[in-house]
Amino acid sequence: MNLTKKQKQYLKGLAHSLKPVVLLGQNGLTEGVLAEIDNSLNIHELIKVKVATEDREVKRLIIDAIVRETQAIEVTTIGHTLVLFRATEDKKISLPKK
């Protein structure tokens, strides 16, 4: 599923007031962290994840791995904060038309 620019802007607006629900620590991306991200996406559809690493290349690799493993869509990355979206069957968030 690809998002249009309008849909991404809408999701960014919704995510603005959210706090990060998952914080990646010293251990990095583990199976437990991936499971927590997956669970949070099932519950909320739109979440923030804080990736605490200074190395841009490592951060990009972690973000790519999260997106790949959770089948989520990367809405945006600002600093150390990643915004992810994955629609559920309940469709809690209705996106604007394409």
Coordinates of C-alpha atoms in Angstrom, one line a residue:
M1 CA 0.0 0.0 0.0
N2 CA 1.4 3.3 -1.0
L3 CA 0.3 6.6 0.5
T4 CA -0.3 9.8 -1.5
K5 CA 1.3 13.0 -0.3
K6 CA -2.1 14.2 1.0
Q7 CA -2.5 11.0 3.0
K8 CA 1.0 11.3 4.5
Q9 CA 0.3 14.9 5.5
Y10 CA -2.9 13.9 7.2
L11 CA -1.1 11.1 9.1
K12 CA 1.7 13.5 10.1
G13 CA -1.0 15.8 11.6
L14 CA -2.5 13.0 13.5
A15 CA 0.9 11.8 14.8
H16 CA 1.9 15.3 15.9
S17 CA 0.4 15.0 19.4
L18 CA 1.4 11.3 19.9
K19 CA 4.2 10.3 22.3
P20 CA 6.6 7.5 21.2
V21 CA 5.2 4.1 22.3
V22 CA 8.4 2.2 21.7
L23 CA 11.9 3.3 22.6
L24 CA 14.9 1.5 21.1
G25 CA 17.7 1.3 23.7
Q26 CA 21.2 0.1 23.9
N27 CA 20.3 -3.4 22.7
G28 CA 19.0 -2.1 19.4
L29 CA 16.4 -3.9 17.4
T30 CA 15.5 -7.2 19.1
E31 CA 12.7 -9.7 18.5
G32 CA 11.0 -8.3 21.6
V33 CA 11.1 -4.8 20.3
L34 CA 9.7 -5.9 16.9
A35 CA 6.9 -7.8 18.7
E36 CA 6.1 -4.7 20.7
I37 CA 6.0 -2.5 17.6
D38 CA 3.8 -5.0 15.8
N39 CA 1.4 -5.2 18.8
S40 CA 1.3 -1.4 19.0
L41 CA 0.5 -1.1 15.3
N42 CA -2.3 -3.7 15.7
I43 CA -3.8 -1.6 18.5
H44 CA -3.3 2.0 17.4
E45 CA -2.5 1.8 13.6
L46 CA -0.4 5.0 13.9
I47 CA 2.6 5.1 16.3
K48 CA 5.9 6.8 17.0
V49 CA 9.1 4.9 17.6
K50 CA 12.2 6.6 19.1
V51 CA 15.4 5.3 17.6
A52 CA 18.2 6.5 19.9
T53 CA 21.4 6.2 17.8
E54 CA 23.7 8.9 16.6
D55 CA 24.9 7.1 13.4
R56 CA 22.7 8.0 10.5
E57 CA 23.5 4.9 8.5
V58 CA 22.7 2.6 11.5
K59 CA 19.5 4.5 12.1
R60 CA 18.5 4.1 8.4
L61 CA 19.2 0.3 8.6
I62 CA 17.1 0.0 11.8
I63 CA 14.2 1.9 10.2
D64 CA 14.3 -0.2 7.1
A65 CA 14.3 -3.4 9.1
I66 CA 11.3 -2.2 11.2
V67 CA 9.3 -1.3 8.1
R68 CA 10.2 -4.6 6.4
E69 CA 9.5 -6.8 9.4
T70 CA 6.3 -5.2 10.5
Q71 CA 4.9 -4.6 7.0
A72 CA 4.2 -1.0 8.0
I73 CA 4.5 2.2 6.1
E74 CA 7.1 4.9 7.1
V75 CA 5.1 8.1 7.2
T76 CA 8.0 10.3 8.2
T77 CA 11.3 10.4 10.2
I78 CA 12.1 13.5 12.2
G79 CA 15.3 13.4 14.1
H80 CA 15.3 10.2 16.2
T81 CA 11.5 9.7 15.9
L82 CA 9.9 7.4 13.3
V83 CA 6.2 7.6 12.5
L84 CA 4.7 4.3 11.3
F85 CA 1.2 3.5 9.9
R86 CA -0.4 0.1 9.3
A87 CA -4.1 -0.2 8.6
T88 CA -6.0 -2.9 10.5
E89 CA -9.3 -4.6 9.6
D90 CA -11.1 -2.3 12.0
K91 CA -9.9 0.8 10.1
K92 CA -9.6 3.1 13.1
I93 CA -8.1 5.8 10.9
S94 CA -9.9 6.7 7.7
L95 CA -7.5 8.2 5.2
P96 CA -8.4 10.9 2.7
K97 CA -9.3 9.7 -0.8
K98 CA -6.4 9.4 -3.3

